[in-house]
Short mmCIF file of C-alpha atoms in Angstrom, two decimals:
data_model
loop_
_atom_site.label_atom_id
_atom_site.label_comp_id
_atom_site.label_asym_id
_atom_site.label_seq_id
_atom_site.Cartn_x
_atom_site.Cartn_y
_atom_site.Cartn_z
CA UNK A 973 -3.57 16.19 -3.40
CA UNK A 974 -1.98 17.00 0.44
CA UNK A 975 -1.78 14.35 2.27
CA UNK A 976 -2.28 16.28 5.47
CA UNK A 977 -5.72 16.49 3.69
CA UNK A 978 -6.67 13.30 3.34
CA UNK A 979 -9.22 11.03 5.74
CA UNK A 980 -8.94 7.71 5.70
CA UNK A 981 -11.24 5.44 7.93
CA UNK A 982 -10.81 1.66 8.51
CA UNK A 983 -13.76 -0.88 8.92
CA UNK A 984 -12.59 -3.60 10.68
CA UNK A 985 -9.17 -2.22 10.60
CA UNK A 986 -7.77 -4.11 13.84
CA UNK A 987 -6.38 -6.91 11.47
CA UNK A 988 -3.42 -6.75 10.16
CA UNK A 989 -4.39 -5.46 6.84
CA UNK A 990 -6.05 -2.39 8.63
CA UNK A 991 -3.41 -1.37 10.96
CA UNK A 992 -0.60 -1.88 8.33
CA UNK A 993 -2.38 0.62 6.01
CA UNK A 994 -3.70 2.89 8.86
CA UNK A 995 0.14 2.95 9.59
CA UNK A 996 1.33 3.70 6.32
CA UNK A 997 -1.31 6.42 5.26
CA UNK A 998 -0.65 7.73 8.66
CA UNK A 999 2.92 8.15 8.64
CA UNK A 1000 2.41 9.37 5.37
CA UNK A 1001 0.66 12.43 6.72
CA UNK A 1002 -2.68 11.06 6.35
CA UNK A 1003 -5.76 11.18 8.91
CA UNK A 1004 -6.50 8.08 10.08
CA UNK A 1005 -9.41 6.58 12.00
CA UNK A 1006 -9.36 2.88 13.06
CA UNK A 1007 -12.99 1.53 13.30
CA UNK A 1008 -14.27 -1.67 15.16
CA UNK A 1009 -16.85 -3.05 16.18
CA UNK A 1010 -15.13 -2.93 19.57
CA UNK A 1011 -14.10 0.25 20.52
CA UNK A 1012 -12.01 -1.09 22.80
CA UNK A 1013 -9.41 -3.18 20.17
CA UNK A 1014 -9.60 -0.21 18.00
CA UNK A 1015 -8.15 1.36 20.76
CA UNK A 1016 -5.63 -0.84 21.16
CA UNK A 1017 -4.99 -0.76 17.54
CA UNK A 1018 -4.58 2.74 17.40
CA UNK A 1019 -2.65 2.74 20.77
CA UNK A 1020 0.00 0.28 19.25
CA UNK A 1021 0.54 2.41 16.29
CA UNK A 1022 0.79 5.61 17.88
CA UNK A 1023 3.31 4.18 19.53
CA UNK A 1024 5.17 3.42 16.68
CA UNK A 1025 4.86 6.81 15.39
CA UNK A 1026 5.51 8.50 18.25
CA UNK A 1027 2.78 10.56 18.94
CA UNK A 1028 -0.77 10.64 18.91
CA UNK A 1029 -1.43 10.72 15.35
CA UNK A 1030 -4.13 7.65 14.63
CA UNK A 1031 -7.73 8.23 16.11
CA UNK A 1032 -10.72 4.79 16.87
CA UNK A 1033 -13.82 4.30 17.25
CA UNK A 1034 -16.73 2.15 15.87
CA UNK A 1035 -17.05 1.45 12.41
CA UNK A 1036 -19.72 4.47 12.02
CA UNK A 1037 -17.14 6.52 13.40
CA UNK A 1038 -14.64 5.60 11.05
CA UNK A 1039 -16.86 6.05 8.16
CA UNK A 1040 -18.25 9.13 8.97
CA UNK A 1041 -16.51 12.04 8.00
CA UNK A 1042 -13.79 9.57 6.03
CA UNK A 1043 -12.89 10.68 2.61
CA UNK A 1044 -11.36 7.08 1.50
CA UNK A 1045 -12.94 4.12 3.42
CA UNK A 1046 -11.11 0.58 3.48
CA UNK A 1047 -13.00 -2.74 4.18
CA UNK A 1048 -10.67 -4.56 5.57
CA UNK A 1049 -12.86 -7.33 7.00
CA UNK A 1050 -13.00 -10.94 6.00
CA UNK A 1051 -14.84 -11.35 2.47
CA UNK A 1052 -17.16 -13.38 4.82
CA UNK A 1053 -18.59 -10.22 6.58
CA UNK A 1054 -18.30 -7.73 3.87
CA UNK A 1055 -21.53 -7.52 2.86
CA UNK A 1056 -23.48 -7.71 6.02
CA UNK A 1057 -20.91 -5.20 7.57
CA UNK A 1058 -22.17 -2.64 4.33
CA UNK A 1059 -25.53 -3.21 4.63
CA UNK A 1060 -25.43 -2.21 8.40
CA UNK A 1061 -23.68 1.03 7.79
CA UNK A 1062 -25.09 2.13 4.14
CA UNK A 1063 -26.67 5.25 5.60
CA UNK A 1064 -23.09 6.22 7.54
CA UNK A 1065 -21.19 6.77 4.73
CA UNK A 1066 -21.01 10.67 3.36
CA UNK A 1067 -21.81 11.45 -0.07
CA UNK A 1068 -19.35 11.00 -3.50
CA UNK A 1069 -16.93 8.64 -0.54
CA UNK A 1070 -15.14 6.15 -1.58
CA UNK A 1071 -14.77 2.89 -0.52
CA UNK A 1072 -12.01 0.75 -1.00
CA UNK A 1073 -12.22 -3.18 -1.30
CA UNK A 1074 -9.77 -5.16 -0.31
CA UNK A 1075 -11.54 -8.39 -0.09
CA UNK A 1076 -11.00 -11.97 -1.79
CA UNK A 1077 -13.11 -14.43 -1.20
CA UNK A 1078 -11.15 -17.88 -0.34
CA UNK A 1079 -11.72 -21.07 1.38
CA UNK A 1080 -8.86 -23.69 2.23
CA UNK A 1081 -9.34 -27.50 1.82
CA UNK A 1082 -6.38 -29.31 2.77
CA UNK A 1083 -4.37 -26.44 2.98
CA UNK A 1084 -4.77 -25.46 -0.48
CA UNK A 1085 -6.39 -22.21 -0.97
CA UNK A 1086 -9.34 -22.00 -3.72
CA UNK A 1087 -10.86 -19.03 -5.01
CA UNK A 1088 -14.64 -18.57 -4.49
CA UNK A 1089 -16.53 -18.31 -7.33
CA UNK A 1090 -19.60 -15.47 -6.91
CA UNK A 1091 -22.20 -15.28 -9.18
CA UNK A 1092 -21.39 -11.51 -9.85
CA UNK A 1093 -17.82 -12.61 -10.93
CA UNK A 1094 -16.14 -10.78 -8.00
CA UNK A 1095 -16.27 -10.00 -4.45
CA UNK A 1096 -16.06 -6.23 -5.53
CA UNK A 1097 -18.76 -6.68 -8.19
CA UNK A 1098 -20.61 -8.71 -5.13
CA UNK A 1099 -20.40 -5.57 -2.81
CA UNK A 1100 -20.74 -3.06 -5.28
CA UNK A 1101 -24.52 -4.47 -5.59
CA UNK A 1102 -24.63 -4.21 -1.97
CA UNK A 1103 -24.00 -0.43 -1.54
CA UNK A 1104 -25.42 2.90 -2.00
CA UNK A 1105 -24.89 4.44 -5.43
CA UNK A 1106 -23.77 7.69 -3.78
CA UNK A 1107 -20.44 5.33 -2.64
CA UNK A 1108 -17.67 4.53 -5.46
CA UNK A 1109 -16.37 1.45 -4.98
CA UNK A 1110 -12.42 0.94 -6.01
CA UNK A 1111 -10.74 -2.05 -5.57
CA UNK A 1112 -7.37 -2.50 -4.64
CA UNK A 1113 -4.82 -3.73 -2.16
CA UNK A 1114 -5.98 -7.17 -3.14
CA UNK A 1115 -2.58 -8.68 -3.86
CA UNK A 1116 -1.27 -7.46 -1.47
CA UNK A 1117 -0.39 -9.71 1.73
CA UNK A 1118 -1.75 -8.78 4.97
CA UNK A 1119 1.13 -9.42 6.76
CA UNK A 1120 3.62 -8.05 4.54
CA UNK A 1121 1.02 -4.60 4.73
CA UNK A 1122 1.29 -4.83 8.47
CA UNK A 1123 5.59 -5.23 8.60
CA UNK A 1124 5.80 -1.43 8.25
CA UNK A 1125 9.51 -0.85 8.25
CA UNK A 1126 9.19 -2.95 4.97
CA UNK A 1127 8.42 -1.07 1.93
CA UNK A 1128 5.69 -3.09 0.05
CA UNK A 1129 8.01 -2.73 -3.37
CA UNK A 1130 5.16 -3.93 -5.45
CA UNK A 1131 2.50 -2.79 -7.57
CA UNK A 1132 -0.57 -2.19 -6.15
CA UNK A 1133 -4.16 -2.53 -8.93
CA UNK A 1134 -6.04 -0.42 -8.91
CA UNK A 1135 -10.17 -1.44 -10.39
CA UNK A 1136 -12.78 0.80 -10.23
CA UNK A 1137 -15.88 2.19 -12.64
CA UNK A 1138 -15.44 5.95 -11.43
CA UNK A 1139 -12.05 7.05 -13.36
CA UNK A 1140 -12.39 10.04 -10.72
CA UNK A 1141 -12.73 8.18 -7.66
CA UNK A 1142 -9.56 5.20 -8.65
CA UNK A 1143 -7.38 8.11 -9.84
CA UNK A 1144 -7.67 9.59 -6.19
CA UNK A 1145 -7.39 6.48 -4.64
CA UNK A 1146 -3.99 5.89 -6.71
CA UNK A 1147 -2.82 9.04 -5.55
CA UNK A 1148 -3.25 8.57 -2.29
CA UNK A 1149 -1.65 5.30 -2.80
CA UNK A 1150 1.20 7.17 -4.27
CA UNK A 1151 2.06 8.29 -0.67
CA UNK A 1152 2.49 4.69 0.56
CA UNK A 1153 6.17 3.87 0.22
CA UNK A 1154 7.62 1.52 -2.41
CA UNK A 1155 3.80 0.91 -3.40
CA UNK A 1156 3.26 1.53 -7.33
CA UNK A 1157 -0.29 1.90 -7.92
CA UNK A 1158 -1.53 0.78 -11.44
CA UNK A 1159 -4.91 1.31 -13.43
CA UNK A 1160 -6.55 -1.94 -13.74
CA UNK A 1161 -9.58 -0.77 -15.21
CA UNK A 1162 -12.81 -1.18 -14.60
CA UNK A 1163 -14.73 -3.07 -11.43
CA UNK A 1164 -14.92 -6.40 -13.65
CA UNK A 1165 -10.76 -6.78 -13.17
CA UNK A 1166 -11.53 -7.61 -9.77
CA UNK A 1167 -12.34 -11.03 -11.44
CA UNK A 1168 -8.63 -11.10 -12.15
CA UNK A 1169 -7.24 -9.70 -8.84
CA UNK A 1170 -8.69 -11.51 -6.52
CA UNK A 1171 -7.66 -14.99 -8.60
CA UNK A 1172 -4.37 -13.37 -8.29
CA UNK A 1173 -4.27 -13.49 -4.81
CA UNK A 1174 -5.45 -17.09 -4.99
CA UNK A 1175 -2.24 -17.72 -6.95
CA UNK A 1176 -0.06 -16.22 -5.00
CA UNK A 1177 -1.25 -17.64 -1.54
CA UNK A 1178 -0.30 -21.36 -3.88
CA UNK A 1179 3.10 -19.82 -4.63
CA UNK A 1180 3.89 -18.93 -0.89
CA UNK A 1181 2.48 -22.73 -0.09
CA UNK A 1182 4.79 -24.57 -3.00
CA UNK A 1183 8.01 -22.57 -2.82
CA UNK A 1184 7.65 -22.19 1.05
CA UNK A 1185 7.78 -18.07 1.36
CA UNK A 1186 5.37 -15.66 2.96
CA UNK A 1187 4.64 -12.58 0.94
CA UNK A 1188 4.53 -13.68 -2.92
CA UNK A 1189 3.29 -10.55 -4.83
CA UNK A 1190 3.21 -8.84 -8.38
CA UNK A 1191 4.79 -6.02 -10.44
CA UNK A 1192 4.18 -5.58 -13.74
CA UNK A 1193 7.00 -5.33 -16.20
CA UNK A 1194 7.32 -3.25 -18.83
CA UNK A 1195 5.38 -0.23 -17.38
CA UNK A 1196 8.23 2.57 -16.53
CA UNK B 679 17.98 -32.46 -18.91
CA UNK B 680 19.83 -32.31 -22.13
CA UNK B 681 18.18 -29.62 -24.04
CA UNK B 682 19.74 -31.19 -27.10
CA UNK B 683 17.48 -34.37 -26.43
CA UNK B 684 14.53 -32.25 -26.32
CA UNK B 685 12.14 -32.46 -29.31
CA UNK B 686 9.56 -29.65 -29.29
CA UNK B 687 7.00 -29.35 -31.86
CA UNK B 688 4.01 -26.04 -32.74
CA UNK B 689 0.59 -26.64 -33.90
CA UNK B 690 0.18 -23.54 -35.93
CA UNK B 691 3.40 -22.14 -35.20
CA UNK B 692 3.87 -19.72 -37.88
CA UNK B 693 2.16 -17.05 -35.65
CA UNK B 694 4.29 -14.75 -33.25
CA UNK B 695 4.11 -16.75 -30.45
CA UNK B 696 5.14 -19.60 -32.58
CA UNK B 697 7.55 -18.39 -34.45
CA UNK B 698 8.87 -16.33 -31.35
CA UNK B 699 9.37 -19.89 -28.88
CA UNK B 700 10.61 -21.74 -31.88
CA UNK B 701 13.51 -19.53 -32.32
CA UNK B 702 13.71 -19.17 -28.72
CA UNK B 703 14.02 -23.17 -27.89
CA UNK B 704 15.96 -23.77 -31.04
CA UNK B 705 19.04 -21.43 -30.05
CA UNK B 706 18.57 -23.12 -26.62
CA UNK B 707 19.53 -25.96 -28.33
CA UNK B 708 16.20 -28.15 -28.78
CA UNK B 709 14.97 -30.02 -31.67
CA UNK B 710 11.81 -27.71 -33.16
CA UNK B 711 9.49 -28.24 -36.01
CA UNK B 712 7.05 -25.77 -36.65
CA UNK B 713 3.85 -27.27 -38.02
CA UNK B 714 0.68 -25.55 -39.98
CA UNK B 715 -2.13 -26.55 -41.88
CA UNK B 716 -0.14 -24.84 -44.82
CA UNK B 717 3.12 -26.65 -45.05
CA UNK B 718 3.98 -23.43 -46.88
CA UNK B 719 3.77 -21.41 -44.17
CA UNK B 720 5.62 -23.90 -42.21
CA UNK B 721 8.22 -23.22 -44.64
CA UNK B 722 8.90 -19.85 -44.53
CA UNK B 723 8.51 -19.40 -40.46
CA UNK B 724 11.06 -22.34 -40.72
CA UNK B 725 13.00 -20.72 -43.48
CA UNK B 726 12.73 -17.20 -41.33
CA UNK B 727 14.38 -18.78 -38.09
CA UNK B 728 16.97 -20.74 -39.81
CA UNK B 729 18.67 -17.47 -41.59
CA UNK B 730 18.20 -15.74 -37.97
CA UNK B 731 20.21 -19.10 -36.59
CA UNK B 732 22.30 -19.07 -39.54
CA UNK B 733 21.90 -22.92 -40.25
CA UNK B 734 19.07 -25.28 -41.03
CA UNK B 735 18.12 -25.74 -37.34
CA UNK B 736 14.25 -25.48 -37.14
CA UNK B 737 12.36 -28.12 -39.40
CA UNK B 738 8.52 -27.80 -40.81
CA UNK B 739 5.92 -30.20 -41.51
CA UNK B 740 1.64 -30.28 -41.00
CA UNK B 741 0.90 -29.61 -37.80
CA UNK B 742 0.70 -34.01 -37.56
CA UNK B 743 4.22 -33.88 -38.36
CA UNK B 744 5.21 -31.51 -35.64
CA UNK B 745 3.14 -33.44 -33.16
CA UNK B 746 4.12 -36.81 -33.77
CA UNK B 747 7.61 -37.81 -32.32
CA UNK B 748 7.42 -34.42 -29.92
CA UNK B 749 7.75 -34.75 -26.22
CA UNK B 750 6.57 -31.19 -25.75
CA UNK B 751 4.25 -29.98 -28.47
CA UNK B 752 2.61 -26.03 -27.93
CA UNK B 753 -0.67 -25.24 -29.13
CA UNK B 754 -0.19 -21.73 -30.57
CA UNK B 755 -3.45 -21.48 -32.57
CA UNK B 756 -5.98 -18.64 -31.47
CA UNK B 757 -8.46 -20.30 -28.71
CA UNK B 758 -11.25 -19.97 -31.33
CA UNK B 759 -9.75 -22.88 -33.54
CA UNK B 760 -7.77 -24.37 -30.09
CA UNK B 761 -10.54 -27.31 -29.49
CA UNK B 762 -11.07 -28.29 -33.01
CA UNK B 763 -7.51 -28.69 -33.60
CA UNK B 764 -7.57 -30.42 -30.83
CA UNK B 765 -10.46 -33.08 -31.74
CA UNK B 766 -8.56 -33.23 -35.50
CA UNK B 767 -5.35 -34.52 -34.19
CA UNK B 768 -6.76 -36.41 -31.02
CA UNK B 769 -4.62 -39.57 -32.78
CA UNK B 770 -1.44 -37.91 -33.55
CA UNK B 771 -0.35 -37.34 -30.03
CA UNK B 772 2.33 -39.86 -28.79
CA UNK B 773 1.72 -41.64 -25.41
CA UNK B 774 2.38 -39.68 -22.30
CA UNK B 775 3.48 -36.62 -24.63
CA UNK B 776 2.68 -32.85 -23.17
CA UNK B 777 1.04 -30.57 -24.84
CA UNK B 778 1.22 -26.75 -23.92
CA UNK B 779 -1.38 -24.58 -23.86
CA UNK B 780 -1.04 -20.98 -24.74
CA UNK B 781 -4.30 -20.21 -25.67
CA UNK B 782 -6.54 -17.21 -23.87
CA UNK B 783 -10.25 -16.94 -24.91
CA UNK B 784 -10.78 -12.96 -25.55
CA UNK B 785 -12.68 -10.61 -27.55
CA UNK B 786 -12.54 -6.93 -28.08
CA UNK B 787 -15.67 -4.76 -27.66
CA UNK B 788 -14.90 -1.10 -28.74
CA UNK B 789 -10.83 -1.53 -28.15
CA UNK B 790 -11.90 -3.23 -24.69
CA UNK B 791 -10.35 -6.92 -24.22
CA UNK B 792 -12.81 -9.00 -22.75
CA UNK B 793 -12.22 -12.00 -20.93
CA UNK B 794 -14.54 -15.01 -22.34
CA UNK B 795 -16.07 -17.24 -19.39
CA UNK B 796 -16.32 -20.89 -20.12
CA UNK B 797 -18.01 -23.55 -18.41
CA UNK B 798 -15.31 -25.49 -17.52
CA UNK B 799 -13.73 -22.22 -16.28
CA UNK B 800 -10.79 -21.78 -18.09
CA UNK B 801 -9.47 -22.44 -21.73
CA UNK B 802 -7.28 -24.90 -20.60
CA UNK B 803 -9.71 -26.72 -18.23
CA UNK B 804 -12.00 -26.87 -21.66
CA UNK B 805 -9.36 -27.88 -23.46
CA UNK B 806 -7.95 -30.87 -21.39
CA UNK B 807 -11.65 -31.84 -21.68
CA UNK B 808 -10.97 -32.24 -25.19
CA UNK B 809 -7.76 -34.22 -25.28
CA UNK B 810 -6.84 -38.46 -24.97
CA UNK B 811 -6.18 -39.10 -21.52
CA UNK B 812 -3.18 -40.07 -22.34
CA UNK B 813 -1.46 -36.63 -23.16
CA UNK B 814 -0.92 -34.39 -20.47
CA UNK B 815 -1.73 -30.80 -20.14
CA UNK B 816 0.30 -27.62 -19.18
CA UNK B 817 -0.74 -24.59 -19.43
CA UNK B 818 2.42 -22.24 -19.64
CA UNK B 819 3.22 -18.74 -21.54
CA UNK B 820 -0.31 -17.54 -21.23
CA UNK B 821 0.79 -14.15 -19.67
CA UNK B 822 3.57 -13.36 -22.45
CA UNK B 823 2.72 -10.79 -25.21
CA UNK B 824 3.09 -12.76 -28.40
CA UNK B 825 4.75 -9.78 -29.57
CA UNK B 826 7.49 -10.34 -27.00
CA UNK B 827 7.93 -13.90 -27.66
CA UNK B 828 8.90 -12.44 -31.19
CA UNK B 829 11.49 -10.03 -30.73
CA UNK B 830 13.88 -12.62 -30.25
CA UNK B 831 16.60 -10.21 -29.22
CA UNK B 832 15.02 -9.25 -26.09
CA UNK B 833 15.39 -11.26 -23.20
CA UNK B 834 11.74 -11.66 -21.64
CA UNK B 835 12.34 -10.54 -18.56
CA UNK B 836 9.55 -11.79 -16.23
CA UNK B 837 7.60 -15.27 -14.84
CA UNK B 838 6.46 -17.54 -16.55
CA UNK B 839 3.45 -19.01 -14.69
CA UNK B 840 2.99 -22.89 -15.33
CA UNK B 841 0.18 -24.95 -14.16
CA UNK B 842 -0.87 -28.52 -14.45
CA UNK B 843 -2.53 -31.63 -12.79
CA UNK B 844 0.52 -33.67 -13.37
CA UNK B 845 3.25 -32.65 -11.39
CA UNK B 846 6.06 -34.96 -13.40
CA UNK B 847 4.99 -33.09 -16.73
CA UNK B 848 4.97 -29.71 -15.12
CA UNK B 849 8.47 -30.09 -13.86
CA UNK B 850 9.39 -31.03 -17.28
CA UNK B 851 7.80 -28.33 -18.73
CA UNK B 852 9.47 -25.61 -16.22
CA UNK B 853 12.57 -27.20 -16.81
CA UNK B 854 12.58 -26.75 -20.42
CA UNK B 855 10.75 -23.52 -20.03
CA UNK B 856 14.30 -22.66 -17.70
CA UNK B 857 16.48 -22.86 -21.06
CA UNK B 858 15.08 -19.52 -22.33
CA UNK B 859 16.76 -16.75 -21.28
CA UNK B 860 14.86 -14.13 -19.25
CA UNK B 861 12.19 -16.70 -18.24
CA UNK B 862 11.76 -17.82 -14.88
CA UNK B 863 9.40 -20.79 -14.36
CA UNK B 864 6.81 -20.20 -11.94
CA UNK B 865 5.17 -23.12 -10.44
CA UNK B 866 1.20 -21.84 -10.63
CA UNK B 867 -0.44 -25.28 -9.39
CA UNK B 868 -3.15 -27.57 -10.62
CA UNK B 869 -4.25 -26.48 -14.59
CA UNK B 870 -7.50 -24.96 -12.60
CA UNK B 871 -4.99 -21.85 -11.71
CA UNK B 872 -5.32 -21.10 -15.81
CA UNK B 873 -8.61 -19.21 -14.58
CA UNK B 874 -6.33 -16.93 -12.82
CA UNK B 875 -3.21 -16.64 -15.99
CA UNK B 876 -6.28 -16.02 -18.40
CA UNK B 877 -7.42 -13.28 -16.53
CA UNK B 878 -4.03 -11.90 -15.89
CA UNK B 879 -3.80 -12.10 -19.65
CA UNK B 880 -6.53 -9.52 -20.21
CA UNK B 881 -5.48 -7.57 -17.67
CA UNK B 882 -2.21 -7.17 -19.24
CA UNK B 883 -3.95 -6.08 -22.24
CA UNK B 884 -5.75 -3.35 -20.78
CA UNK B 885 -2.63 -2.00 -18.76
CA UNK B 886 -1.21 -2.15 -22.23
CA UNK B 887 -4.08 0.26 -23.78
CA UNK B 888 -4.22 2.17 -20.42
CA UNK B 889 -0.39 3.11 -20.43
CA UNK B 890 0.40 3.25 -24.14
CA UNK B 891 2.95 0.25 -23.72
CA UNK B 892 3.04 -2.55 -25.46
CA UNK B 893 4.51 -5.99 -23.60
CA UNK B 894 3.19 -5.65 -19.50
CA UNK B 895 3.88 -8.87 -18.17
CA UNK B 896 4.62 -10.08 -14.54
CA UNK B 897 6.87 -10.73 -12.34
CA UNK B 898 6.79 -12.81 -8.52
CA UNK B 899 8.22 -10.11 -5.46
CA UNK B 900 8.94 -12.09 -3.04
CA UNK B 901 10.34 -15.26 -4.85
CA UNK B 902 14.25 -15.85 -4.67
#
């Protein structure tokens, strides 16, 4: 793969998950196209990283925008819009794309942070029913923290798992993860380990809580 | 803690992960007795360990034996024999003693590890379902390879993930758990966060198949 070659396009990618990976793949060499439902903070999204960059390098519009014409497609909205957010744009996205998920579903009670049980297992196996069949779905980026994503002078020096059913479509996405420094991607198999990841996440939001740090994460050891 | 003053005892212990935390604890210092429905087997784990240790260090008994009189006992018997045991022994188990639980409901479909979904969520929610009130449960070491646990020569090198409802017998458990070299304790919140370890379990596996290796296991970024 050249990097210079591939698109990536952001739904909802004004948090801080979105711009901290549309800065990453960007900087990488990557062509990157922040989508919004307001054009306007995509804009501003955009604008903020360009600056960083130092140059006009990360391109906005609305979510259609950023779909269309996008090679590699990140959800990076709330679980809590996902699938309403696909089912509006199921005709926008181009044939044999891919679309990454990077949401967990979570709710909070008392602070403490509980994973959402689905009846499809997973929020990835939730979407996947949810979108066209012409769209792989790949998970990953779901351990990651979003704020740790979107400190960009930090490498994310972690390992990033990768879940998919198309052993095509996750071995391009963990190439083009490959780009993103300090990020290790790893094969995590198929869709169904999103039931894992995402109670991963879970955990490690519990870990920040109880030993009172931010960005608690995993690598796995023994894999060289 | 003294580690010297800490009595651990196995329920089926003569398996890896027995064998492999008896050794561990018992050249840590703690008083172990490996227990089996076959005292024989008891035995010669026992007998194994002890010319490892050079000295009689680890004793044997029936799996009653090893549980009566321990503060910590570990339940290293295969999850499909974990409840039974369980129900057998229900009377053995002194007042306010811990039990560890190690177990990880799997199967294997064509090579594949499956994880097995239980009602009450986990393996260890099932199984503190199953046990007096008065004995608490911990679920701990449910992300090691057995196999690793084994090679007593190798440090482990990575978290281990703890989780409980009682915080006092948690502590207790990470403490001990602190005495083994390589391991660091991680504090994984109420016994309900065994859904996630399970799962991580399997997930291991397959990264294990996937990669050709033979001990992935995890490690906490973030936590100093």
């Amino acid at each position: 793969m050249n990097i210079n070659d591939l698109r990536v396009g952001l739904i909802g990618g004004t948090g801080e998950e979105g711009r901290g990976l549309a800065l990453r793949w960007s900087s990488a060499g990557a062509k990157v196209t922040i989508g919004s439902r307001s054009i306007e903070r995509a804009g501003l999204a955009a604008a903020e990283i360009n600056r960083v960059l130092g140059g006009s390098y990360v391109l906005h519009g609305s979510n259609k925008d950023a779909i269309e014409g996008a090679e590699i497609v990140l959800l990076t909205v709330p679980f809590e819009h996902a699938a309403s957010t696909l089912e509006e744009h199921a005709a926008d996205f181009a044939p044999e794309s891919i679309l990454i998920d990077l949401t967990v579903p979570v709710s909070f009670d008392k602070g403490r942070a509980r994973y959402v049980d689905l009846p499809e297992g997973s929020a990835s196996e939730h979407l996947r029913a949810r979108l066209p069949e012409r769209v792989y779905l790949v998970a990953a980026f779901k351990t990651e923290p979003a704020h740790l994503l979107a400190r960009h002078n930090e490498a994310l020096d972690c390992d990033v798992f990768v879940a998919g059913d198309s052993k095509e479509a996750k071995a391009r996405v963990m190439e083009a993860i490959s780009f993103i420094g300090g990020a290790r991607p790893v094969d995590a198999g198929m869709l169904e380990s999103a039931r894992a990841l995402e109670r991963m996440t879970v955990l490690a939001i519990g870990i920040n809580r109880r030993y009172k740090i931010k960005a608690a994460r995993y690598r796995v050891v023994g894999l060289t």
